[in-house]
Short mmCIF file of C-alpha atoms in Angstrom, two decimals:
data_model
loop_
_atom_site.label_atom_id
_atom_site.label_comp_id
_atom_site.label_asym_id
_atom_site.label_seq_id
_atom_site.Cartn_x
_atom_site.Cartn_y
_atom_site.Cartn_z
CA MET A 143 -16.33 -239.31 41.21
CA LYS A 144 -17.32 -237.85 37.82
CA ARG A 145 -15.86 -234.69 36.38
CA ILE A 146 -17.76 -231.49 36.95
CA ASN A 147 -20.94 -230.88 34.96
CA ARG A 148 -19.96 -227.84 32.89
CA GLU A 149 -23.52 -226.65 32.35
CA HIS A 150 -24.34 -226.25 36.02
CA LYS A 151 -20.81 -226.40 37.43
CA VAL A 152 -21.96 -228.77 40.18
CA ARG A 153 -20.10 -232.01 40.77
CA ASN A 154 -21.85 -235.39 40.73
CA PHE A 155 -20.35 -236.72 43.96
CA HIS A 156 -20.84 -240.01 45.79
CA GLN A 157 -18.87 -240.66 48.95
CA ALA A 158 -17.47 -244.15 49.48
CA LYS A 159 -19.35 -245.77 52.33
CA TRP A 160 -18.20 -248.77 54.33
CA ASP A 161 -20.00 -250.36 57.24
CA GLU A 162 -16.64 -250.37 58.99
CA PRO A 163 -16.34 -251.34 62.68
CA ILE A 164 -13.77 -249.69 64.89
CA ILE A 165 -10.48 -251.57 65.11
CA PHE A 166 -11.18 -253.03 68.56
CA GLU A 167 -14.26 -254.74 67.16
CA LEU A 168 -12.12 -256.30 64.40
CA SER A 169 -9.77 -257.86 66.94
CA ASN A 170 -9.35 -261.67 66.96
CA LYS A 171 -7.53 -263.15 69.94
CA GLY A 172 -4.19 -264.60 68.89
CA GLU A 173 -4.09 -262.92 65.49
CA ARG A 174 -0.82 -261.11 64.82
CA GLY A 175 0.46 -258.46 62.45
CA ILE A 176 4.10 -258.85 63.48
CA LEU A 177 6.14 -261.25 65.58
CA VAL A 178 8.56 -259.41 67.83
CA PRO A 179 11.96 -261.17 67.76
CA GLU A 180 13.49 -262.41 70.97
CA ALA A 181 16.40 -260.42 72.35
CA GLU A 182 19.84 -261.52 71.22
CA GLY A 183 22.13 -263.24 73.67
CA GLU A 184 24.50 -260.31 74.22
CA ILE A 185 21.58 -258.01 75.02
CA VAL A 186 20.13 -260.50 77.49
CA LYS A 187 23.52 -260.71 79.21
CA ALA A 188 23.82 -256.95 79.40
CA VAL A 189 20.35 -256.16 80.80
CA GLY A 190 19.13 -259.46 82.17
CA ASP A 191 15.42 -260.11 81.79
CA GLY A 192 14.73 -256.37 81.91
CA VAL A 193 11.69 -256.84 84.13
CA SER A 194 13.75 -256.89 87.31
CA LYS A 195 15.02 -253.38 86.51
CA ILE A 196 11.49 -251.91 86.38
CA PRO A 197 10.23 -250.51 89.72
CA GLU A 198 7.37 -252.52 91.12
CA SER A 199 5.09 -249.48 91.09
CA MET A 200 5.51 -249.19 87.31
CA LYS A 201 4.77 -252.82 86.42
CA ARG A 202 1.42 -253.58 84.80
CA GLU A 203 -0.99 -255.89 86.61
CA SER A 204 -2.45 -257.07 83.31
CA LEU A 205 -1.59 -256.98 79.63
CA PRO A 206 -2.72 -253.89 77.70
CA ASN A 207 -6.03 -254.25 75.86
CA LEU A 208 -4.74 -253.84 72.32
CA PRO A 209 -6.45 -254.99 69.11
CA GLU A 210 -5.08 -258.26 67.69
CA ILE A 211 -5.27 -258.11 63.90
CA ASN A 212 -3.12 -259.06 60.88
CA GLN A 213 -1.38 -256.60 58.57
CA LYS A 214 -3.73 -257.02 55.59
CA ARG A 215 -6.82 -256.30 57.68
CA VAL A 216 -5.15 -253.28 59.28
CA LEU A 217 -4.42 -251.90 55.80
CA MET A 218 -7.99 -252.48 54.60
CA HIS A 219 -9.43 -250.91 57.74
CA TYR A 220 -7.54 -247.64 57.51
CA LEU A 221 -7.86 -247.32 53.73
CA ARG A 222 -11.63 -247.70 54.08
CA LEU A 223 -11.72 -245.02 56.75
CA SER A 224 -9.64 -242.73 54.54
CA GLN A 225 -12.19 -243.17 51.73
CA GLU A 226 -14.89 -241.90 54.08
CA THR A 227 -12.99 -238.74 54.92
CA LEU A 228 -12.92 -235.33 53.27
CA GLY A 229 -9.79 -233.20 53.60
CA ALA A 230 -7.65 -230.48 52.12
CA ASP A 231 -5.87 -232.89 49.75
CA LEU A 232 -9.12 -234.41 48.47
CA ASN A 233 -11.71 -231.66 48.08
CA ILE A 234 -11.83 -227.93 47.36
CA GLU A 235 -11.10 -226.83 50.91
CA ILE A 236 -12.57 -223.36 51.28
CA GLY A 237 -15.13 -224.00 53.97
CA GLN A 238 -13.03 -224.13 57.13
CA GLY A 239 -12.95 -220.39 57.78
CA THR A 240 -10.33 -219.06 60.25
CA CYS A 241 -8.33 -222.30 59.92
CA THR A 242 -6.41 -221.55 56.70
CA MET A 243 -6.59 -224.96 55.06
CA LYS A 244 -4.05 -224.39 52.31
CA TYR A 245 -2.07 -226.78 50.13
CA ASN A 246 0.93 -228.18 51.96
CA PRO A 247 3.82 -229.14 49.63
CA LYS A 248 4.42 -232.88 49.81
CA ILE A 249 8.18 -232.47 49.53
CA ASN A 250 8.05 -230.78 52.93
CA GLU A 251 6.27 -233.82 54.33
CA TYR A 252 9.01 -236.00 52.82
CA ILE A 253 11.89 -234.14 54.42
CA ALA A 254 10.12 -234.08 57.78
CA ARG A 255 9.88 -237.89 57.67
CA MET A 256 13.50 -238.57 56.84
CA PRO A 257 15.28 -240.73 59.45
CA GLU A 258 17.47 -237.74 60.34
CA MET A 259 14.28 -236.12 61.67
CA THR A 260 12.16 -239.02 62.90
CA GLU A 261 15.01 -240.53 64.94
CA LEU A 262 15.84 -237.34 66.81
CA HIS A 263 15.51 -237.50 70.58
CA PRO A 264 14.88 -234.36 72.66
CA LEU A 265 17.47 -235.40 75.23
CA GLN A 266 20.33 -235.78 72.74
CA ASP A 267 23.48 -233.81 73.41
CA GLU A 268 23.43 -230.41 71.66
CA SER A 269 26.53 -231.32 69.66
CA THR A 270 24.60 -234.11 67.91
CA VAL A 271 21.60 -231.97 66.84
CA GLN A 272 23.28 -228.91 65.40
CA GLY A 273 21.34 -229.23 62.14
CA ILE A 274 17.83 -228.96 63.59
CA LEU A 275 18.95 -226.32 66.10
CA GLU A 276 20.21 -224.27 63.16
CA ILE A 277 16.89 -224.64 61.34
CA MET A 278 14.92 -223.62 64.44
CA TYR A 279 17.26 -220.68 64.99
CA LYS A 280 16.90 -219.51 61.39
CA THR A 281 13.12 -219.95 61.49
CA ASP A 282 13.18 -217.67 64.52
CA LEU A 283 15.08 -215.08 62.46
CA CYS A 284 12.47 -215.32 59.67
CA MET A 285 9.65 -214.86 62.18
CA ARG A 286 11.38 -211.79 63.60
CA GLU A 287 11.58 -210.22 60.15
CA ILE A 288 7.95 -211.02 59.37
CA SER A 289 6.60 -209.67 62.68
CA GLY A 290 9.15 -207.13 63.94
CA MET A 291 9.49 -209.04 67.22
CA ASP A 292 12.95 -209.69 68.73
CA GLN A 293 12.84 -213.34 69.83
CA PHE A 294 10.61 -216.38 69.25
CA SER A 295 9.82 -219.54 71.16
CA PHE A 296 8.41 -222.65 69.50
CA GLN A 297 7.35 -224.33 72.74
CA PRO A 298 3.59 -223.63 72.58
CA GLY A 299 1.71 -226.47 70.94
CA GLY A 300 -0.69 -224.23 69.04
CA GLY A 301 -2.65 -220.99 69.09
CA SER A 302 -4.66 -221.41 72.29
CA HIS A 303 -1.55 -222.65 74.05
CA ALA A 304 0.36 -219.61 72.78
CA ILE A 305 -2.40 -217.33 74.11
CA LEU A 306 -2.11 -219.03 77.49
CA THR A 307 1.66 -218.52 77.32
CA MET A 308 1.19 -214.82 76.55
CA ALA A 309 -1.20 -214.54 79.52
CA SER A 310 1.43 -216.21 81.72
CA ILE A 311 4.04 -213.69 80.56
CA VAL A 312 1.60 -210.84 81.26
CA ARG A 313 1.07 -212.04 84.82
CA LYS A 314 4.78 -212.58 85.48
CA TYR A 315 5.63 -209.16 84.00
CA HIS A 316 3.21 -207.29 86.25
CA ARG A 317 4.35 -209.37 89.24
CA GLU A 318 7.91 -208.18 88.65
CA TYR A 319 6.68 -204.58 88.90
CA GLY A 320 4.46 -205.20 91.94
CA GLU A 321 1.20 -204.70 90.03
CA GLU A 322 -0.06 -208.27 89.72
CA GLU A 323 -3.00 -207.76 92.09
CA GLN A 324 -3.90 -204.34 90.72
CA ARG A 325 -3.89 -205.31 87.04
CA ASP A 326 -6.56 -207.99 86.94
CA GLU A 327 -8.38 -207.16 83.69
CA ILE A 328 -7.85 -208.34 80.12
CA ILE A 329 -9.53 -206.54 77.23
CA THR A 330 -10.48 -208.41 74.05
CA THR A 331 -13.05 -208.11 71.27
CA VAL A 332 -16.10 -210.23 70.56
CA TYR A 333 -14.92 -211.23 67.08
CA SER A 334 -11.43 -212.20 68.16
CA HIS A 335 -10.97 -215.93 68.63
CA PRO A 336 -12.77 -217.15 71.80
CA SER A 337 -9.44 -218.38 73.19
CA ASP A 338 -8.33 -214.74 73.48
CA ALA A 339 -10.81 -214.53 76.32
CA ALA A 340 -10.78 -218.12 77.54
CA ALA A 341 -7.02 -218.59 78.02
CA PRO A 342 -6.48 -215.42 80.14
CA ALA A 343 -9.60 -216.34 82.11
CA THR A 344 -7.93 -219.59 83.17
CA LYS A 345 -5.15 -217.45 84.63
CA GLY A 346 -7.73 -215.72 86.82
CA TYR A 347 -8.22 -212.53 84.81
CA LYS A 348 -11.50 -210.69 84.50
CA ILE A 349 -12.37 -210.41 80.79
CA ILE A 350 -13.77 -207.22 79.27
CA THR A 351 -15.21 -207.83 75.81
CA ILE A 352 -15.55 -204.95 73.36
CA MET A 353 -18.48 -205.17 70.95
CA PRO A 354 -18.35 -203.82 67.39
CA ASP A 355 -19.55 -200.41 66.31
CA ARG A 356 -21.95 -199.93 63.39
CA GLU A 357 -19.22 -200.58 60.84
CA GLY A 358 -18.01 -203.76 62.53
CA TYR A 359 -14.79 -202.34 63.97
CA PRO A 360 -14.08 -202.69 67.70
CA ASP A 361 -15.88 -199.73 69.31
CA TYR A 362 -13.15 -197.18 70.04
CA GLU A 363 -15.09 -195.22 72.66
CA ALA A 364 -16.05 -198.38 74.52
CA PHE A 365 -12.44 -199.51 74.39
CA LYS A 366 -11.18 -196.14 75.62
CA ASN A 367 -13.56 -196.31 78.59
CA ALA A 368 -12.46 -199.87 79.39
CA VAL A 369 -8.73 -199.06 79.64
CA SER A 370 -7.65 -198.19 83.18
CA GLU A 371 -5.00 -198.76 85.81
CA ARG A 372 -6.52 -202.25 86.18
CA THR A 373 -5.72 -203.20 82.58
CA ALA A 374 -3.15 -205.99 82.41
CA ALA A 375 -3.23 -206.49 78.64
CA PHE A 376 -5.12 -206.24 75.38
CA PHE A 377 -5.59 -209.54 73.48
CA VAL A 378 -6.89 -209.21 69.94
CA ALA A 379 -6.97 -210.74 66.48
CA ASN A 380 -6.72 -208.29 63.57
CA PRO A 381 -8.32 -208.93 61.16
CA GLU A 382 -10.94 -210.43 63.42
CA ASP A 383 -12.79 -213.62 62.55
CA THR A 384 -15.19 -211.60 60.40
CA GLY A 385 -12.36 -210.70 58.01
CA VAL A 386 -12.63 -207.04 59.04
CA PHE A 387 -9.27 -205.32 59.66
CA ASN A 388 -9.18 -202.52 62.23
CA PRO A 389 -7.15 -199.69 60.62
CA ARG A 390 -7.05 -197.77 63.91
CA ILE A 391 -5.33 -200.58 65.81
CA LYS A 392 -2.32 -198.41 66.72
CA GLU A 393 -4.64 -196.01 68.55
CA PHE A 394 -5.93 -198.96 70.62
CA THR A 395 -2.48 -200.27 71.50
CA ASP A 396 -1.26 -196.75 72.36
CA LEU A 397 -4.07 -196.39 74.90
CA VAL A 398 -3.11 -199.66 76.59
CA ARG A 399 0.60 -198.88 76.57
CA LYS A 400 -0.03 -195.42 78.07
CA ALA A 401 -2.05 -197.07 80.86
CA GLY A 402 0.82 -199.49 81.63
CA GLY A 403 -0.64 -202.62 80.04
CA LEU A 404 0.79 -204.98 77.44
CA ASN A 405 -0.49 -205.60 73.90
CA CYS A 406 -0.82 -209.20 72.71
CA TYR A 407 -1.54 -210.00 69.07
CA ASP A 408 -3.37 -213.16 68.02
CA GLN A 409 -1.91 -213.75 64.54
CA ALA A 410 -2.77 -217.43 64.36
CA ASN A 411 -4.00 -216.66 60.87
CA ALA A 412 -1.80 -213.99 59.27
CA ASN A 413 -2.31 -215.34 55.76
CA GLY A 414 -3.57 -212.06 54.34
CA LEU A 415 -0.96 -209.89 56.05
CA LEU A 416 2.42 -211.40 55.15
CA GLY A 417 4.63 -208.63 53.84
CA VAL A 418 1.83 -206.09 54.36
CA THR A 419 1.69 -205.25 58.07
CA ARG A 420 3.75 -206.23 61.13
CA ALA A 421 2.94 -206.55 64.81
CA LYS A 422 5.75 -204.21 65.83
CA GLU A 423 4.47 -201.21 63.85
CA ALA A 424 0.97 -201.79 65.22
CA GLY A 425 2.29 -201.35 68.76
CA PHE A 426 2.24 -204.95 69.99
CA ASP A 427 4.57 -206.37 72.63
CA MET A 428 3.86 -210.01 71.78
CA CYS A 429 2.38 -211.97 68.91
CA PHE A 430 2.11 -215.56 67.80
CA PHE A 431 1.62 -217.39 64.53
CA ASN A 432 0.09 -220.82 64.02
CA LEU A 433 2.66 -222.65 61.92
CA HIS A 434 -0.12 -225.06 60.90
CA LYS A 435 -2.17 -222.20 59.44
CA THR A 436 -0.14 -219.35 58.03
CA PHE A 437 3.07 -221.31 57.40
CA SER A 438 1.73 -224.50 55.83
CA THR A 439 2.95 -227.25 58.14
CA PRO A 440 -0.10 -228.58 58.12
CA HIS A 441 -2.85 -229.19 60.71
CA GLY A 442 -2.35 -232.95 60.76
CA CYS A 443 -5.80 -233.84 62.16
CA GLY A 444 -5.40 -231.56 65.13
CA GLY A 445 -1.68 -232.03 65.59
CA PRO A 446 1.17 -231.62 65.65
CA GLY A 447 0.56 -227.90 65.63
CA GLY A 448 2.96 -225.12 66.39
CA GLY A 449 2.38 -221.79 68.11
CA ALA A 450 5.40 -219.63 67.33
CA LEU A 451 5.42 -216.97 70.05
CA GLY A 452 7.42 -213.76 69.57
CA VAL A 453 8.16 -210.90 71.97
CA VAL A 454 9.90 -207.54 71.97
CA LYS A 455 13.38 -207.35 73.50
CA GLU A 456 12.06 -206.12 76.87
CA LEU A 457 10.17 -209.40 77.30
CA ILE A 458 12.76 -211.92 76.08
CA ASP A 459 13.72 -212.86 79.63
CA TYR A 460 10.09 -213.88 80.31
CA LEU A 461 9.91 -216.46 77.50
CA PRO A 462 9.64 -220.18 78.30
CA LYS A 463 13.03 -221.85 78.72
CA PRO A 464 15.03 -222.64 76.68
CA ILE A 465 15.43 -220.47 73.60
CA ILE A 466 18.01 -221.26 70.92
CA GLY A 467 21.21 -219.25 70.81
CA LEU A 468 24.34 -219.09 68.66
CA LYS A 469 27.83 -218.66 70.10
CA ASP A 470 31.21 -219.24 68.47
CA GLY A 471 29.53 -220.93 65.52
CA LYS A 472 27.67 -223.45 67.71
CA TYR A 473 23.91 -223.55 68.37
CA PHE A 474 22.82 -224.19 71.94
CA LEU A 475 19.79 -224.27 74.22
CA ASP A 476 19.86 -221.08 76.27
CA TYR A 477 18.38 -221.46 79.77
CA ASP A 478 19.78 -218.14 81.00
CA LEU A 479 16.45 -216.31 81.24
CA ASP A 480 16.20 -214.71 84.68
CA LYS A 481 12.47 -213.92 84.62
CA SER A 482 11.27 -216.90 82.59
CA ILE A 483 7.83 -218.37 83.11
CA GLU A 484 9.79 -221.67 82.89
CA LYS A 485 8.41 -224.33 80.57
CA VAL A 486 4.96 -224.50 78.98
CA ARG A 487 5.82 -227.84 77.38
CA LEU A 488 8.15 -230.66 78.31
CA PHE A 489 10.52 -230.06 75.39
CA ASN A 490 11.15 -227.35 72.83
CA GLY A 491 8.30 -227.73 70.34
CA VAL A 492 7.92 -230.09 67.38
CA PRO A 493 11.05 -229.90 65.20
CA GLN A 494 9.34 -231.49 62.18
CA THR A 495 6.71 -228.75 62.27
CA VAL A 496 9.34 -226.01 62.43
CA LEU A 497 11.28 -227.67 59.59
CA LYS A 498 8.22 -227.67 57.32
CA ALA A 499 7.52 -224.01 58.10
CA TYR A 500 11.15 -223.12 57.39
CA ALA A 501 11.08 -225.00 54.07
CA TRP A 502 7.88 -223.20 53.03
CA ILE A 503 9.25 -219.76 53.96
CA MET A 504 12.59 -220.35 52.21
CA SER A 505 10.95 -221.74 49.06
CA LEU A 506 8.81 -218.61 48.71
CA GLY A 507 11.16 -215.93 49.97
CA ALA A 508 10.00 -212.45 50.96
CA GLU A 509 8.41 -211.73 47.59
CA GLY A 510 6.65 -215.09 47.55
CA LEU A 511 5.18 -214.59 51.03
CA TYR A 512 3.82 -211.23 49.91
CA GLU A 513 2.43 -212.81 46.73
CA ALA A 514 0.70 -215.55 48.78
CA ALA A 515 -0.97 -212.87 50.92
CA LYS A 516 -2.13 -210.91 47.89
CA VAL A 517 -3.58 -213.99 46.18
CA ALA A 518 -5.34 -215.05 49.41
CA VAL A 519 -6.99 -211.64 49.66
CA LEU A 520 -7.86 -211.65 45.94
CA ASN A 521 -9.43 -215.11 46.17
CA ASN A 522 -11.40 -214.14 49.25
CA ASN A 523 -12.83 -210.99 47.73
CA TYR A 524 -13.76 -212.76 44.48
CA LEU A 525 -15.64 -215.36 46.55
CA PHE A 526 -17.16 -212.54 48.60
CA LYS A 527 -18.49 -210.69 45.56
CA LYS A 528 -19.91 -213.80 43.87
CA LEU A 529 -21.69 -215.19 46.95
CA LEU A 530 -23.36 -211.86 47.66
CA GLU A 531 -25.02 -212.06 44.24
CA HIS A 532 -27.51 -214.54 45.72
CA LYS A 533 -30.56 -212.98 47.37
CA GLY A 534 -30.32 -215.18 50.48
CA VAL A 535 -26.75 -214.22 51.38
CA ASP A 536 -25.35 -211.15 53.10
CA ALA A 537 -22.31 -210.11 55.16
CA PRO A 538 -22.67 -207.58 57.96
CA TYR A 539 -20.41 -204.55 58.41
CA ILE A 540 -18.15 -202.33 56.25
CA ARG A 541 -20.57 -202.17 53.32
CA GLY A 542 -18.84 -201.62 50.00
CA LYS A 543 -15.37 -202.43 51.34
CA GLN A 544 -13.25 -205.51 50.83
CA ARG A 545 -12.40 -208.05 53.52
CA ILE A 546 -8.98 -209.50 54.20
CA GLU A 547 -8.48 -213.27 54.15
CA GLN A 548 -11.95 -214.53 55.11
CA VAL A 549 -15.58 -213.47 55.56
CA ARG A 550 -18.28 -214.32 58.06
CA TYR A 551 -21.45 -214.33 55.99
CA THR A 552 -25.05 -214.52 57.19
CA LEU A 553 -27.94 -216.57 55.77
CA GLU A 554 -30.47 -214.75 57.95
CA LYS A 555 -32.66 -213.75 54.97
CA LEU A 556 -32.53 -217.23 53.44
CA THR A 557 -33.63 -218.69 56.78
CA GLU A 558 -36.46 -216.16 57.13
CA ASP A 559 -37.63 -216.90 53.57
CA THR A 560 -37.33 -220.69 53.60
CA GLY A 561 -36.86 -222.00 57.14
CA ILE A 562 -33.55 -223.59 56.07
CA THR A 563 -30.75 -222.88 58.55
CA THR A 564 -27.01 -222.67 58.11
CA GLY A 565 -26.75 -226.03 59.88
CA ASP A 566 -29.06 -227.54 57.27
CA ILE A 567 -26.93 -226.11 54.47
CA ALA A 568 -23.75 -227.48 56.08
CA ARG A 569 -25.18 -231.00 55.90
CA ARG A 570 -26.27 -230.59 52.27
CA VAL A 571 -22.82 -229.33 51.22
CA MET A 572 -21.47 -232.78 52.15
CA ASP A 573 -23.43 -234.26 49.24
CA PHE A 574 -21.09 -232.44 46.86
CA GLY A 575 -17.82 -233.51 48.46
CA MET A 576 -17.38 -230.18 50.25
CA HIS A 577 -18.11 -228.61 53.58
CA TYR A 578 -18.29 -225.29 55.29
CA TRP A 579 -17.98 -224.04 58.82
CA THR A 580 -20.66 -221.97 60.52
CA SER A 581 -19.08 -220.04 63.42
CA HIS A 582 -17.98 -220.19 67.02
CA HIS A 583 -20.84 -220.41 69.47
CA PRO A 584 -22.81 -218.42 70.44
CA TYR A 585 -23.75 -216.95 67.05
CA TYR A 586 -23.32 -213.17 67.14
CA VAL A 587 -23.87 -213.06 63.37
CA PRO A 588 -27.24 -214.74 62.66
CA GLU A 589 -27.12 -217.99 60.65
CA PRO A 590 -23.40 -217.61 59.92
CA ILE A 591 -21.02 -219.14 57.39
CA THR A 592 -17.29 -218.52 57.72
CA LEU A 593 -15.29 -219.15 54.55
CA GLU A 594 -11.58 -218.73 53.80
CA PRO A 595 -10.19 -219.76 50.41
CA THR A 596 -6.47 -218.99 51.09
CA GLU A 597 -4.09 -218.65 48.15
CA THR A 598 -4.49 -222.31 47.14
CA PRO A 599 -7.60 -222.63 44.93
CA SER A 600 -7.62 -221.66 41.27
CA LYS A 601 -10.39 -219.55 39.77
CA GLU A 602 -11.92 -222.78 38.45
CA ASP A 603 -11.97 -224.23 41.98
CA LEU A 604 -13.52 -221.06 43.34
CA ASP A 605 -16.18 -221.08 40.62
CA GLU A 606 -17.07 -224.69 41.41
CA TYR A 607 -17.44 -223.93 45.12
CA ILE A 608 -19.52 -220.81 44.38
CA SER A 609 -21.76 -222.68 41.92
CA THR A 610 -22.30 -225.46 44.43
CA LEU A 611 -23.39 -223.05 47.17
CA HIS A 612 -25.64 -221.13 44.76
CA HIS A 613 -27.18 -224.45 43.68
CA ILE A 614 -27.93 -225.34 47.32
CA PHE A 615 -29.24 -221.86 48.11
CA ASP A 616 -31.63 -222.24 45.15
CA GLU A 617 -32.73 -225.61 46.53
CA ALA A 618 -33.58 -223.89 49.82
CA TYR A 619 -36.11 -221.77 47.95
CA GLU A 620 -37.34 -224.41 45.49
CA LYS A 621 -36.87 -227.86 47.12
CA PRO A 622 -36.23 -227.33 50.86
CA GLU A 623 -37.11 -230.95 51.70
CA ILE A 624 -33.93 -232.11 49.92
CA ILE A 625 -31.85 -230.01 52.29
CA LYS A 626 -33.85 -230.91 55.39
CA ASN A 627 -33.10 -234.61 54.83
CA ALA A 628 -29.44 -234.21 53.81
CA PRO A 629 -26.86 -235.60 53.57
CA HIS A 630 -27.92 -238.18 50.99
CA ARG A 631 -24.58 -239.17 49.41
CA SER A 632 -22.20 -238.95 52.32
CA THR A 633 -20.91 -241.69 54.64
CA ILE A 634 -23.58 -241.02 57.25
CA HIS A 635 -27.05 -239.60 57.50
CA GLN A 636 -28.06 -237.00 60.05
CA VAL A 637 -26.78 -237.85 63.51
CA ASP A 638 -28.59 -237.54 66.80
CA GLU A 639 -26.83 -234.64 68.54
CA SER A 640 -28.82 -234.90 71.77
CA SER A 641 -25.93 -236.59 73.59
CA PHE A 642 -23.36 -233.90 72.74
CA ASP A 643 -24.12 -231.83 75.85
CA ASP A 644 -24.48 -234.80 78.20
CA PRO A 645 -21.10 -235.87 79.66
CA GLU A 646 -22.71 -239.07 80.95
CA LYS A 647 -23.04 -240.23 77.35
CA TRP A 648 -19.53 -239.32 76.22
CA ALA A 649 -17.17 -242.21 75.44
CA PRO A 650 -13.75 -240.80 74.49
CA THR A 651 -12.03 -244.21 74.72
CA TRP A 652 -12.92 -247.83 73.96
CA ARG A 653 -12.59 -248.70 77.64
CA VAL A 654 -15.07 -245.98 78.63
CA TYR A 655 -17.44 -247.11 75.90
CA LEU A 656 -17.39 -250.70 77.15
CA LYS A 657 -17.95 -249.53 80.71
CA LYS A 658 -20.89 -247.29 79.81
CA THR A 659 -22.53 -249.85 77.53
CA LYS A 660 -21.74 -252.69 79.99
CA LYS A 661 -20.14 -254.81 77.28
CA ASP A 662 -17.46 -257.43 77.96
#
C-alpha cells in the first residue's frame, strides 16, 4: 500500500488477493499438525481407559470430521485470510456507524490473555477467584457512577441480549403487581435500534413505534397518545441511530412513569455522552452499555461481547442471578435475589471482556472519559460539516444543529442525479481500503449512509476519509460506470446476492454445504 497522494488525498490501495480454499478443502488424510502424547502410566491407573466412564448415550458413533493439516499450512492459510480482511486496526474505521469501532489498546488485550485469565474456570471456588470478582465488582461501581443506576449485571452477551433481559425484567415486574396481562404494550421509536422492538416482541409484547416529527425528534404528541394503562415499558436509544439527541427525554419518561410503566434505556453506544448525561437524571429505570462499543473491549468479530445491564435499587431483586457482592472483605456470588428472572446465560458473563473495560475506564479516569466523549462529538461534527459540502449529500432533520456521535446521511439527490445508489458507493469504497455502512432495513432515510468516527481518528485520518468519499461522489457524476462495476481492487468482485433470502441455499456449516451440493 502506497502512502496517500497529497494532491488529491486519496490512497492508492490494492487489497491482497489469494485464491484461498476453506480449510476443509485443504485437508489431507493422515496429515498432522500435532501429535497428542499418550497418557502417562499414573493417569491411566487412576482413570482407566477413560472411555468406560463415558455414558453410552454420549459416545460418538464416528470420528469428528476435522481438517487434517500441518502447522505450516495452517499458518499460511490464516495469514492469507487476514490479508484479505479490513478491520479497525488496519484501515481508517469510520464507516461502521452505530457500532463504535474505536482503537482498542493492545496492552488490554495482553492482560486479558495472561494465564491468570485464560485458565479461569467458571465453576472454581469463590476463594480462588477473588481477583476477577474484585475487578467485576469495581467495574460495576464504575458503571453505577457513569449511569446513576444502583446495580449492574454482566450476564447478557451483548446489546440485543441485554434488551431481551430488560424485557424479561419488565414482564416479571408487572407480574409481581398483578398487571402482566393488562400491560401488554411496549413503546419504542423508529430510529432506535431495531432490537428495541424485536426483543420485547419475542416476549409477546405488542410494539408501538413512534415516528419522528418534522425536526427528527420522536413525536411528543404521538407518544403522549400512545401511553396508557396498557403500557408496560418504553424502550429507546437516545441519541437515536440518526445521531439526533432528544432534549425532552425526561418529559417522555415522566409520562410512562406516571402511567405505571418502566423506562428502559438502550445505551449500547454512549460514546458521545460519557460524563455529559446519565440515565438516572433522564428518568430511566434500566439501561445497558455495550462493553464492546463504548468501553473498548473490542467487538472481536462478533464476540465476545458484553451487555452491562444496570437497574435502579427497586429492580435489583429482578436481575439475573448471581450478582457480585462484598462482605467482610471477601467477594462472593450473591444468589439471594427473591424476584430474579434467574439466569439469562449459563455463567456470569465474559471476565476477559469486563477486565478490558475496567482497564480502559481506569486508564482514562472520569476526566478522560469526558474528554473521549467530547472528541468523539467534535470528530463527528467535523465529518458532518465537510461531507455536506458535496452537492449529492444531505442529512435530514435538525437543520443547522450539530449531531452527537454519528450521523445518518442521505444520498437521495446523488441517486436522483446519477442513478448511483448507496449500495453502489459502498462497493466502490472498498477500492480505497475503507468501507461504510448504509442502514438497518427497511430504509426510512432514502439512500442512507451511517458514519461514526469515534474519538480515535486524527484530523488527518478524517480528511483522508472525507477526500475519498468526495472523490467517489465526483465519480458518480463524472464516471458512474467505474462505480457500477466496483469493487476493482478488493479481494472479490460483486457477489450474487440472489441467494441471501432463500434459506434453501444457505450453508452455515461445511456439513450442510456438502449435503446441499451433494459432495462426498
